[in-house]
Amino acid sequence: MKRPFAYIAGTGHAVPKRAVTNADIAAMGVETNDEWIIERTGIRQRYVAGEGESLTSLSADAARQAMARAGVQPGEIDTIILGTASPDHLLPSTAVEVQTALGCTRAAAFDLAAACSGWLYSTIVGESLIASGSADTVLVIGAEKLSAIVDWTDRNTCILFGDGAGATVLRRTPQRGGTKGILSTYMRSDGALAELLWRPAGGGAKPFTPESYADRSHYIHMAGREVFKHAVRSMAESTDRALDAARLTAADIDLLIPHQANVRIIEATAKHAGISMDKVFVNVDRFGNTSAASVPIALNDAIAQGRVREGSTVLFAAFGAGFTWGSAVVRF
Ligand code: UT7
């Protein structure tokens, strides 16, 4: 059997109603400013969930769009995979809440923890379920409500992250030997570096306690400069591996859609891959870093802008806490 086994049949995204600008964060008393944030990250605003906006509701909104565009009914979804680092509850998974919200009565559902690589990892798992014959139609979501786990007094992190959800429907390719679909994938991890970007408390190893609240260790902690270096290195490796596996070169790529963490990381990734910035999709300015949601939100945005069309060959690359990283080449 040869690829492609699966193709992306529909996409959607959802963000909370409220946009928070850099000036809004400075006005909250965080020692930062619009100029620094734009220069160092490229971010101008991000969306932050309010009353009634949960990971489940954002995910379900994004999924409904993706399913409508794919022409898929809830009862046709075999599996729901939700990449996230900020689930609504630690038990059970948010994926099962989404399954109920959508009425996907036949679907198995589970969360996948790979931080910012969550949608790519989930897509690779979904493709594998289709390739093995276990599923025909898989709903893959990347979603985050990072505002709930960010320390809003820590300028190293709170300026970066945003809330949102991106969804894609993966379907079995209709005929053998086609060229539309997932052409190659790559994924890796290195847990030795976990403590460079993590939540020290709140899990089984160090449960929530009055002490963890006092020292704020239940929030995201990040060694920004170190993470930056690894992100650049891993994203570069990822683009190389996915292109090699698809037997393509940068010249064959119509659009690079990288994880939207920081415009400087995106520029370094594009430079390494030999792809000019006019073939790179950037929307970190409007959404901030939405972790697992960033790549599927960018994909849906790129389709809406006409930058991904029938026949486009797209290179995806992501990097996140873990560390985890990965990539894929997909023809639409
Ligand atoms: O999603 C995947 C995982 N995450 C990432 O990929 C994030 C990777 N890291 C980054 O994007 C960057 O490292 C940051 C945007 C987090 C920080 O940018 P940087 O250029 O690495 O800044 P830095 O941490 O080296 O700090 C430079 C200076 C420092 O001041 P001094 O020591 O030079 O006086 C910081 O204290 O900027 C200061 N600074 C700030 N100033 C204003 C740090 N954060 C801020 C801030 N506003 N928010």
PDB file of C-alpha atoms in Angstrom, residues 14-257:
ATOM      1  CA  ALA A  14     -13.201  29.342  16.013  1.00  0.00           C
ATOM      2  CA  VAL A  15     -11.831  31.923  18.422  1.00  0.00           C
ATOM      3  CA  PRO A  16     -13.347  33.661  21.434  1.00  0.00           C
ATOM      4  CA  LYS A  17     -15.210  36.945  20.941  1.00  0.00           C
ATOM      5  CA  ARG A  18     -12.721  39.092  22.845  1.00  0.00           C
ATOM      6  CA  ALA A  19      -9.459  40.234  21.208  1.00  0.00           C
ATOM      7  CA  VAL A  20      -6.792  41.420  23.649  1.00  0.00           C
ATOM      8  CA  THR A  21      -4.210  43.821  22.209  1.00  0.00           C
ATOM      9  CA  ASN A  22      -0.645  44.314  23.418  1.00  0.00           C
ATOM     10  CA  ALA A  23      -1.727  47.665  24.859  1.00  0.00           C
ATOM     11  CA  ASP A  24      -4.500  45.879  26.790  1.00  0.00           C
ATOM     12  CA  ILE A  25      -1.881  43.618  28.429  1.00  0.00           C
ATOM     13  CA  ALA A  26       0.309  46.598  29.351  1.00  0.00           C
ATOM     14  CA  ALA A  27      -2.809  48.260  30.794  1.00  0.00           C
ATOM     15  CA  MET A  28      -3.316  45.203  33.051  1.00  0.00           C
ATOM     16  CA  GLY A  29      -0.087  46.196  34.842  1.00  0.00           C
ATOM     17  CA  VAL A  30       2.276  43.775  33.002  1.00  0.00           C
ATOM     18  CA  GLU A  31       5.645  45.469  32.476  1.00  0.00           C
ATOM     19  CA  THR A  32       5.682  45.316  28.672  1.00  0.00           C
ATOM     20  CA  ASN A  33       4.776  47.413  25.655  1.00  0.00           C
ATOM     21  CA  ASP A  34       3.348  47.096  22.154  1.00  0.00           C
ATOM     22  CA  GLU A  35       6.650  47.960  20.455  1.00  0.00           C
ATOM     23  CA  TRP A  36       8.660  45.233  22.266  1.00  0.00           C
ATOM     24  CA  ILE A  37       6.035  42.551  21.647  1.00  0.00           C
ATOM     25  CA  ILE A  38       5.721  43.341  17.927  1.00  0.00           C
ATOM     26  CA  GLU A  39       9.492  43.548  17.412  1.00  0.00           C
ATOM     27  CA  ARG A  40      10.375  40.360  19.347  1.00  0.00           C
ATOM     28  CA  THR A  41       7.357  38.197  18.386  1.00  0.00           C
ATOM     29  CA  GLY A  42       5.275  39.787  15.598  1.00  0.00           C
ATOM     30  CA  ILE A  43       2.140  39.502  17.764  1.00  0.00           C
ATOM     31  CA  ARG A  44      -0.350  42.399  17.822  1.00  0.00           C
ATOM     32  CA  GLN A  45      -3.341  40.738  19.447  1.00  0.00           C
ATOM     33  CA  ARG A  46      -4.646  37.380  20.643  1.00  0.00           C
ATOM     34  CA  TYR A  47      -8.127  36.086  21.582  1.00  0.00           C
ATOM     35  CA  VAL A  48      -9.012  35.287  25.183  1.00  0.00           C
ATOM     36  CA  ALA A  49     -11.995  33.184  26.227  1.00  0.00           C
ATOM     37  CA  GLY A  50     -14.683  34.727  28.401  1.00  0.00           C
ATOM     38  CA  GLU A  51     -17.842  33.565  30.110  1.00  0.00           C
ATOM     39  CA  GLY A  52     -19.408  30.560  28.353  1.00  0.00           C
ATOM     40  CA  GLU A  53     -16.426  29.965  26.035  1.00  0.00           C
ATOM     41  CA  SER A  54     -14.762  26.630  26.797  1.00  0.00           C
ATOM     42  CA  LEU A  55     -12.353  24.359  24.974  1.00  0.00           C
ATOM     43  CA  THR A  56     -15.356  22.178  24.157  1.00  0.00           C
ATOM     44  CA  SER A  57     -17.430  25.021  22.697  1.00  0.00           C
ATOM     45  CA  LEU A  58     -14.556  26.408  20.595  1.00  0.00           C
ATOM     46  CA  SER A  59     -13.660  22.924  19.347  1.00  0.00           C
ATOM     47  CA  ALA A  60     -17.273  22.088  18.490  1.00  0.00           C
ATOM     48  CA  ASP A  61     -17.723  25.388  16.592  1.00  0.00           C
ATOM     49  CA  ALA A  62     -14.576  24.768  14.540  1.00  0.00           C
ATOM     50  CA  ALA A  63     -15.562  21.132  13.944  1.00  0.00           C
ATOM     51  CA  ARG A  64     -19.082  22.009  12.712  1.00  0.00           C
ATOM     52  CA  GLN A  65     -17.547  24.243  10.007  1.00  0.00           C
ATOM     53  CA  ALA A  66     -15.035  21.575   8.994  1.00  0.00           C
ATOM     54  CA  MET A  67     -17.739  18.890   8.823  1.00  0.00           C
ATOM     55  CA  ALA A  68     -20.093  21.128   6.818  1.00  0.00           C
ATOM     56  CA  ARG A  69     -17.312  21.919   4.317  1.00  0.00           C
ATOM     57  CA  ALA A  70     -16.410  18.228   4.077  1.00  0.00           C
ATOM     58  CA  GLY A  71     -20.094  17.305   3.625  1.00  0.00           C
ATOM     59  CA  VAL A  72     -19.850  14.910   6.556  1.00  0.00           C
ATOM     60  CA  GLN A  73     -22.677  14.152   9.001  1.00  0.00           C
ATOM     61  CA  PRO A  74     -21.942  13.663  12.740  1.00  0.00           C
ATOM     62  CA  GLY A  75     -22.837   9.972  12.482  1.00  0.00           C
ATOM     63  CA  GLU A  76     -20.131   9.430   9.845  1.00  0.00           C
ATOM     64  CA  ILE A  77     -17.229  10.390  12.147  1.00  0.00           C
ATOM     65  CA  ASP A  78     -15.380   7.247  13.284  1.00  0.00           C
ATOM     66  CA  THR A  79     -12.814   8.893  15.561  1.00  0.00           C
ATOM     67  CA  ILE A  80     -12.242  12.289  17.149  1.00  0.00           C
ATOM     68  CA  ILE A  81      -8.676  13.214  18.076  1.00  0.00           C
ATOM     69  CA  LEU A  82      -8.196  16.454  19.963  1.00  0.00           C
ATOM     70  CA  GLY A  83      -4.668  17.797  20.351  1.00  0.00           C
ATOM     71  CA  THR A  84      -4.510  20.044  23.394  1.00  0.00           C
ATOM     72  CA  ALA A  85      -2.441  21.049  26.404  1.00  0.00           C
ATOM     73  CA  SER A  86      -5.313  22.863  28.107  1.00  0.00           C
ATOM     74  CA  PRO A  87      -8.277  20.459  28.395  1.00  0.00           C
ATOM     75  CA  ASP A  88     -11.523  21.556  30.029  1.00  0.00           C
ATOM     76  CA  HIS A  89     -11.054  18.823  32.665  1.00  0.00           C
ATOM     77  CA  LEU A  90      -8.131  16.605  33.625  1.00  0.00           C
ATOM     78  CA  LEU A  91     -10.619  13.730  33.548  1.00  0.00           C
ATOM     79  CA  PRO A  92     -12.260  12.792  31.209  1.00  0.00           C
ATOM     80  CA  SER A  93     -10.841  13.989  27.878  1.00  0.00           C
ATOM     81  CA  THR A  94     -12.271  17.073  26.184  1.00  0.00           C
ATOM     82  CA  ALA A  95     -12.634  14.971  23.025  1.00  0.00           C
ATOM     83  CA  VAL A  96     -15.520  13.023  24.583  1.00  0.00           C
ATOM     84  CA  GLU A  97     -17.259  16.275  25.518  1.00  0.00           C
ATOM     85  CA  VAL A  98     -16.862  17.414  21.888  1.00  0.00           C
ATOM     86  CA  GLN A  99     -18.197  14.054  20.699  1.00  0.00           C
ATOM     87  CA  THR A 100     -21.382  14.596  22.713  1.00  0.00           C
ATOM     88  CA  ALA A 101     -21.704  18.266  21.727  1.00  0.00           C
ATOM     89  CA  LEU A 102     -21.523  17.308  18.029  1.00  0.00           C
ATOM     90  CA  GLY A 103     -23.703  14.198  18.304  1.00  0.00           C
ATOM     91  CA  CYS A 104     -21.019  11.952  16.823  1.00  0.00           C
ATOM     92  CA  THR A 105     -22.680   8.903  18.310  1.00  0.00           C
ATOM     93  CA  ARG A 106     -20.438   6.285  16.651  1.00  0.00           C
ATOM     94  CA  ALA A 107     -17.129   8.004  17.314  1.00  0.00           C
ATOM     95  CA  ALA A 108     -14.277   6.948  19.555  1.00  0.00           C
ATOM     96  CA  ALA A 109     -12.736  10.073  21.059  1.00  0.00           C
ATOM     97  CA  PHE A 110      -9.516  10.913  22.840  1.00  0.00           C
ATOM     98  CA  ASP A 111      -7.168  13.806  23.594  1.00  0.00           C
ATOM     99  CA  LEU A 112      -3.579  13.801  22.429  1.00  0.00           C
ATOM    100  CA  ALA A 113      -0.922  15.644  24.427  1.00  0.00           C
ATOM    101  CA  ALA A 114       1.834  17.002  22.191  1.00  0.00           C
ATOM    102  CA  ALA A 115       1.507  20.719  22.999  1.00  0.00           C
ATOM    103  CA  CYS A 116       2.063  22.923  19.919  1.00  0.00           C
ATOM    104  CA  SER A 117       2.634  19.855  17.731  1.00  0.00           C
ATOM    105  CA  GLY A 118      -0.772  18.539  18.822  1.00  0.00           C
ATOM    106  CA  TRP A 119      -2.630  18.985  15.544  1.00  0.00           C
ATOM    107  CA  LEU A 120       0.217  17.542  13.459  1.00  0.00           C
ATOM    108  CA  TYR A 121       0.630  14.549  15.772  1.00  0.00           C
ATOM    109  CA  SER A 122      -3.163  14.042  15.761  1.00  0.00           C
ATOM    110  CA  THR A 123      -3.273  14.225  11.970  1.00  0.00           C
ATOM    111  CA  ILE A 124      -0.536  11.585  11.744  1.00  0.00           C
ATOM    112  CA  VAL A 125      -2.433   9.296  14.157  1.00  0.00           C
ATOM    113  CA  GLY A 126      -5.677   9.896  12.250  1.00  0.00           C
ATOM    114  CA  GLU A 127      -4.011   9.074   8.953  1.00  0.00           C
ATOM    115  CA  SER A 128      -2.634   5.864  10.515  1.00  0.00           C
ATOM    116  CA  LEU A 129      -6.116   4.803  11.678  1.00  0.00           C
ATOM    117  CA  ILE A 130      -7.365   5.279   8.124  1.00  0.00           C
ATOM    118  CA  ALA A 131      -4.362   3.449   6.631  1.00  0.00           C
ATOM    119  CA  SER A 132      -4.888   0.491   8.986  1.00  0.00           C
ATOM    120  CA  GLY A 133      -8.561   0.232   8.069  1.00  0.00           C
ATOM    121  CA  SER A 134      -9.733   1.164  11.594  1.00  0.00           C
ATOM    122  CA  ALA A 135     -11.455   4.349  10.410  1.00  0.00           C
ATOM    123  CA  ASP A 136     -12.695   6.019   7.249  1.00  0.00           C
ATOM    124  CA  THR A 137     -13.432   9.505   8.586  1.00  0.00           C
ATOM    125  CA  VAL A 138     -11.499  11.154  11.401  1.00  0.00           C
ATOM    126  CA  LEU A 139     -12.162  14.550  12.970  1.00  0.00           C
ATOM    127  CA  VAL A 140      -8.827  16.086  13.963  1.00  0.00           C
ATOM    128  CA  ILE A 141      -8.912  19.150  16.187  1.00  0.00           C
ATOM    129  CA  GLY A 142      -6.171  21.314  17.630  1.00  0.00           C
ATOM    130  CA  ALA A 143      -7.546  23.538  20.391  1.00  0.00           C
ATOM    131  CA  GLU A 144      -6.353  25.511  23.387  1.00  0.00           C
ATOM    132  CA  LYS A 145      -7.655  27.654  26.190  1.00  0.00           C
ATOM    133  CA  LEU A 146      -4.176  28.705  27.276  1.00  0.00           C
ATOM    134  CA  SER A 147      -5.516  31.809  29.004  1.00  0.00           C
ATOM    135  CA  ALA A 148      -6.599  29.446  31.811  1.00  0.00           C
ATOM    136  CA  ILE A 149      -3.061  28.129  32.451  1.00  0.00           C
ATOM    137  CA  VAL A 150      -0.977  31.228  31.713  1.00  0.00           C
ATOM    138  CA  ASP A 151       0.376  33.371  34.540  1.00  0.00           C
ATOM    139  CA  TRP A 152      -1.031  36.792  33.680  1.00  0.00           C
ATOM    140  CA  THR A 153       1.718  38.419  35.791  1.00  0.00           C
ATOM    141  CA  ASP A 154       4.575  36.727  33.841  1.00  0.00           C
ATOM    142  CA  ARG A 155       5.620  38.854  30.865  1.00  0.00           C
ATOM    143  CA  ASN A 156       7.766  36.008  29.487  1.00  0.00           C
ATOM    144  CA  THR A 157       4.661  33.989  28.650  1.00  0.00           C
ATOM    145  CA  CYS A 158       1.407  35.957  28.937  1.00  0.00           C
ATOM    146  CA  ILE A 159       2.142  38.136  25.912  1.00  0.00           C
ATOM    147  CA  LEU A 160       2.579  35.107  23.652  1.00  0.00           C
ATOM    148  CA  PHE A 161      -0.394  32.833  24.005  1.00  0.00           C
ATOM    149  CA  GLY A 162      -3.970  32.920  22.743  1.00  0.00           C
ATOM    150  CA  ASP A 163      -7.120  30.789  22.768  1.00  0.00           C
ATOM    151  CA  GLY A 164      -8.771  29.132  19.771  1.00  0.00           C
ATOM    152  CA  ALA A 165      -9.576  25.952  17.908  1.00  0.00           C
ATOM    153  CA  GLY A 166      -8.871  24.634  14.424  1.00  0.00           C
ATOM    154  CA  ALA A 167     -10.537  21.536  12.981  1.00  0.00           C
ATOM    155  CA  THR A 168      -9.978  19.305   9.973  1.00  0.00           C
ATOM    156  CA  VAL A 169     -11.852  16.297   8.621  1.00  0.00           C
ATOM    157  CA  LEU A 170      -9.626  13.512   7.310  1.00  0.00           C
ATOM    158  CA  ARG A 171     -11.174  11.037   4.884  1.00  0.00           C
ATOM    159  CA  ARG A 172      -9.958   7.931   3.129  1.00  0.00           C
ATOM    160  CA  THR A 173      -8.714   8.765  -0.371  1.00  0.00           C
ATOM    161  CA  PRO A 174     -11.340   7.626  -2.866  1.00  0.00           C
ATOM    162  CA  GLN A 175      -9.062   5.872  -5.335  1.00  0.00           C
ATOM    163  CA  ARG A 176      -5.630   4.266  -5.324  1.00  0.00           C
ATOM    164  CA  GLY A 177      -2.779   6.048  -7.012  1.00  0.00           C
ATOM    165  CA  GLY A 178      -4.227   9.545  -6.575  1.00  0.00           C
ATOM    166  CA  THR A 179      -1.997  12.489  -5.761  1.00  0.00           C
ATOM    167  CA  LYS A 180      -4.340  14.393  -3.430  1.00  0.00           C
ATOM    168  CA  GLY A 181      -3.809  13.901   0.291  1.00  0.00           C
ATOM    169  CA  ILE A 182      -1.122  13.409   2.908  1.00  0.00           C
ATOM    170  CA  LEU A 183       2.100  12.702   0.987  1.00  0.00           C
ATOM    171  CA  SER A 184       4.550  12.473   3.894  1.00  0.00           C
ATOM    172  CA  THR A 185       4.794  12.906   7.661  1.00  0.00           C
ATOM    173  CA  TYR A 186       7.502  13.142  10.302  1.00  0.00           C
ATOM    174  CA  MET A 187       7.403  13.344  14.096  1.00  0.00           C
ATOM    175  CA  ARG A 188       9.929  13.319  16.927  1.00  0.00           C
ATOM    176  CA  SER A 189      10.277  14.155  20.623  1.00  0.00           C
ATOM    177  CA  ASP A 190      12.909  14.773  23.301  1.00  0.00           C
ATOM    178  CA  GLY A 191      11.652  14.551  26.886  1.00  0.00           C
ATOM    179  CA  ALA A 192      15.079  15.382  28.312  1.00  0.00           C
ATOM    180  CA  LEU A 193      14.185  18.990  27.611  1.00  0.00           C
ATOM    181  CA  ALA A 194      10.711  18.900  29.181  1.00  0.00           C
ATOM    182  CA  GLU A 195      11.460  21.403  31.932  1.00  0.00           C
ATOM    183  CA  LEU A 196      12.249  24.196  29.489  1.00  0.00           C
ATOM    184  CA  LEU A 197       8.511  24.553  28.843  1.00  0.00           C
ATOM    185  CA  TRP A 198       6.127  22.978  31.330  1.00  0.00           C
ATOM    186  CA  ARG A 199       3.598  23.246  34.137  1.00  0.00           C
ATOM    187  CA  PRO A 200       5.534  22.013  37.185  1.00  0.00           C
ATOM    188  CA  ALA A 201       2.436  21.427  39.358  1.00  0.00           C
ATOM    189  CA  GLY A 202      -1.116  20.240  38.853  1.00  0.00           C
ATOM    190  CA  GLY A 203      -0.453  16.672  37.701  1.00  0.00           C
ATOM    191  CA  GLY A 204       0.010  13.477  39.684  1.00  0.00           C
ATOM    192  CA  ALA A 205       3.695  14.168  40.423  1.00  0.00           C
ATOM    193  CA  LYS A 206       2.939  17.445  42.178  1.00  0.00           C
ATOM    194  CA  PRO A 207      -0.793  17.911  42.722  1.00  0.00           C
ATOM    195  CA  PHE A 208      -2.405  21.294  43.299  1.00  0.00           C
ATOM    196  CA  THR A 209      -1.674  22.446  46.859  1.00  0.00           C
ATOM    197  CA  PRO A 210      -1.771  25.780  48.676  1.00  0.00           C
ATOM    198  CA  GLU A 211       2.020  25.862  48.054  1.00  0.00           C
ATOM    199  CA  SER A 212       1.661  25.387  44.304  1.00  0.00           C
ATOM    200  CA  TYR A 213      -0.821  28.252  44.200  1.00  0.00           C
ATOM    201  CA  ALA A 214       1.533  30.415  46.258  1.00  0.00           C
ATOM    202  CA  ASP A 215       4.598  29.781  44.067  1.00  0.00           C
ATOM    203  CA  ARG A 216       2.486  29.834  40.863  1.00  0.00           C
ATOM    204  CA  SER A 217       3.937  26.496  39.727  1.00  0.00           C
ATOM    205  CA  HIS A 218       0.593  25.358  38.306  1.00  0.00           C
ATOM    206  CA  TYR A 219       1.043  27.876  35.484  1.00  0.00           C
ATOM    207  CA  ILE A 220       3.121  27.534  32.286  1.00  0.00           C
ATOM    208  CA  HIS A 221       6.825  28.177  32.876  1.00  0.00           C
ATOM    209  CA  MET A 222       9.118  28.748  29.904  1.00  0.00           C
ATOM    210  CA  ALA A 223      12.825  29.386  29.352  1.00  0.00           C
ATOM    211  CA  GLY A 224      12.099  31.508  26.262  1.00  0.00           C
ATOM    212  CA  ARG A 225      15.573  31.929  24.803  1.00  0.00           C
ATOM    213  CA  GLU A 226      16.405  28.195  25.108  1.00  0.00           C
ATOM    214  CA  VAL A 227      13.047  27.187  23.650  1.00  0.00           C
ATOM    215  CA  PHE A 228      13.618  29.599  20.785  1.00  0.00           C
ATOM    216  CA  LYS A 229      16.925  27.942  19.816  1.00  0.00           C
ATOM    217  CA  HIS A 230      15.450  24.445  19.877  1.00  0.00           C
ATOM    218  CA  ALA A 231      12.379  25.599  17.956  1.00  0.00           C
ATOM    219  CA  VAL A 232      14.502  26.951  15.107  1.00  0.00           C
ATOM    220  CA  ARG A 233      16.624  23.777  14.966  1.00  0.00           C
ATOM    221  CA  SER A 234      13.684  21.350  15.152  1.00  0.00           C
ATOM    222  CA  MET A 235      11.470  23.189  12.685  1.00  0.00           C
ATOM    223  CA  ALA A 236      14.375  23.202  10.215  1.00  0.00           C
ATOM    224  CA  GLU A 237      14.902  19.452  10.653  1.00  0.00           C
ATOM    225  CA  SER A 238      11.156  18.879  10.287  1.00  0.00           C
ATOM    226  CA  THR A 239      10.852  20.675   6.963  1.00  0.00           C
ATOM    227  CA  ASP A 240      13.856  18.737   5.592  1.00  0.00           C
ATOM    228  CA  ARG A 241      12.473  15.347   6.662  1.00  0.00           C
ATOM    229  CA  ALA A 242       8.943  15.851   5.299  1.00  0.00           C
ATOM    230  CA  LEU A 243      10.262  17.117   1.960  1.00  0.00           C
ATOM    231  CA  ASP A 244      12.721  14.185   1.695  1.00  0.00           C
ATOM    232  CA  ALA A 245      10.011  11.652   2.524  1.00  0.00           C
ATOM    233  CA  ALA A 246       7.690  13.138  -0.111  1.00  0.00           C
ATOM    234  CA  ARG A 247      10.601  13.224  -2.595  1.00  0.00           C
ATOM    235  CA  LEU A 248       9.978  16.924  -3.128  1.00  0.00           C
ATOM    236  CA  THR A 249      12.102  20.058  -2.861  1.00  0.00           C
ATOM    237  CA  ALA A 250      11.265  23.537  -1.612  1.00  0.00           C
ATOM    238  CA  ALA A 251      10.544  24.551  -5.215  1.00  0.00           C
ATOM    239  CA  ASP A 252       7.567  22.132  -5.242  1.00  0.00           C
ATOM    240  CA  ILE A 253       5.932  23.786  -2.229  1.00  0.00           C
ATOM    241  CA  ASP A 254       3.182  26.347  -2.853  1.00  0.00           C
ATOM    242  CA  LEU A 255       2.828  27.357   0.796  1.00  0.00           C
ATOM    243  CA  LEU A 256       4.640  26.695   4.087  1.00  0.00           C
ATOM    244  CA  ILE A 257       2.267  26.764   7.057  1.00  0.00           C
TER     245      ILE A 257
END
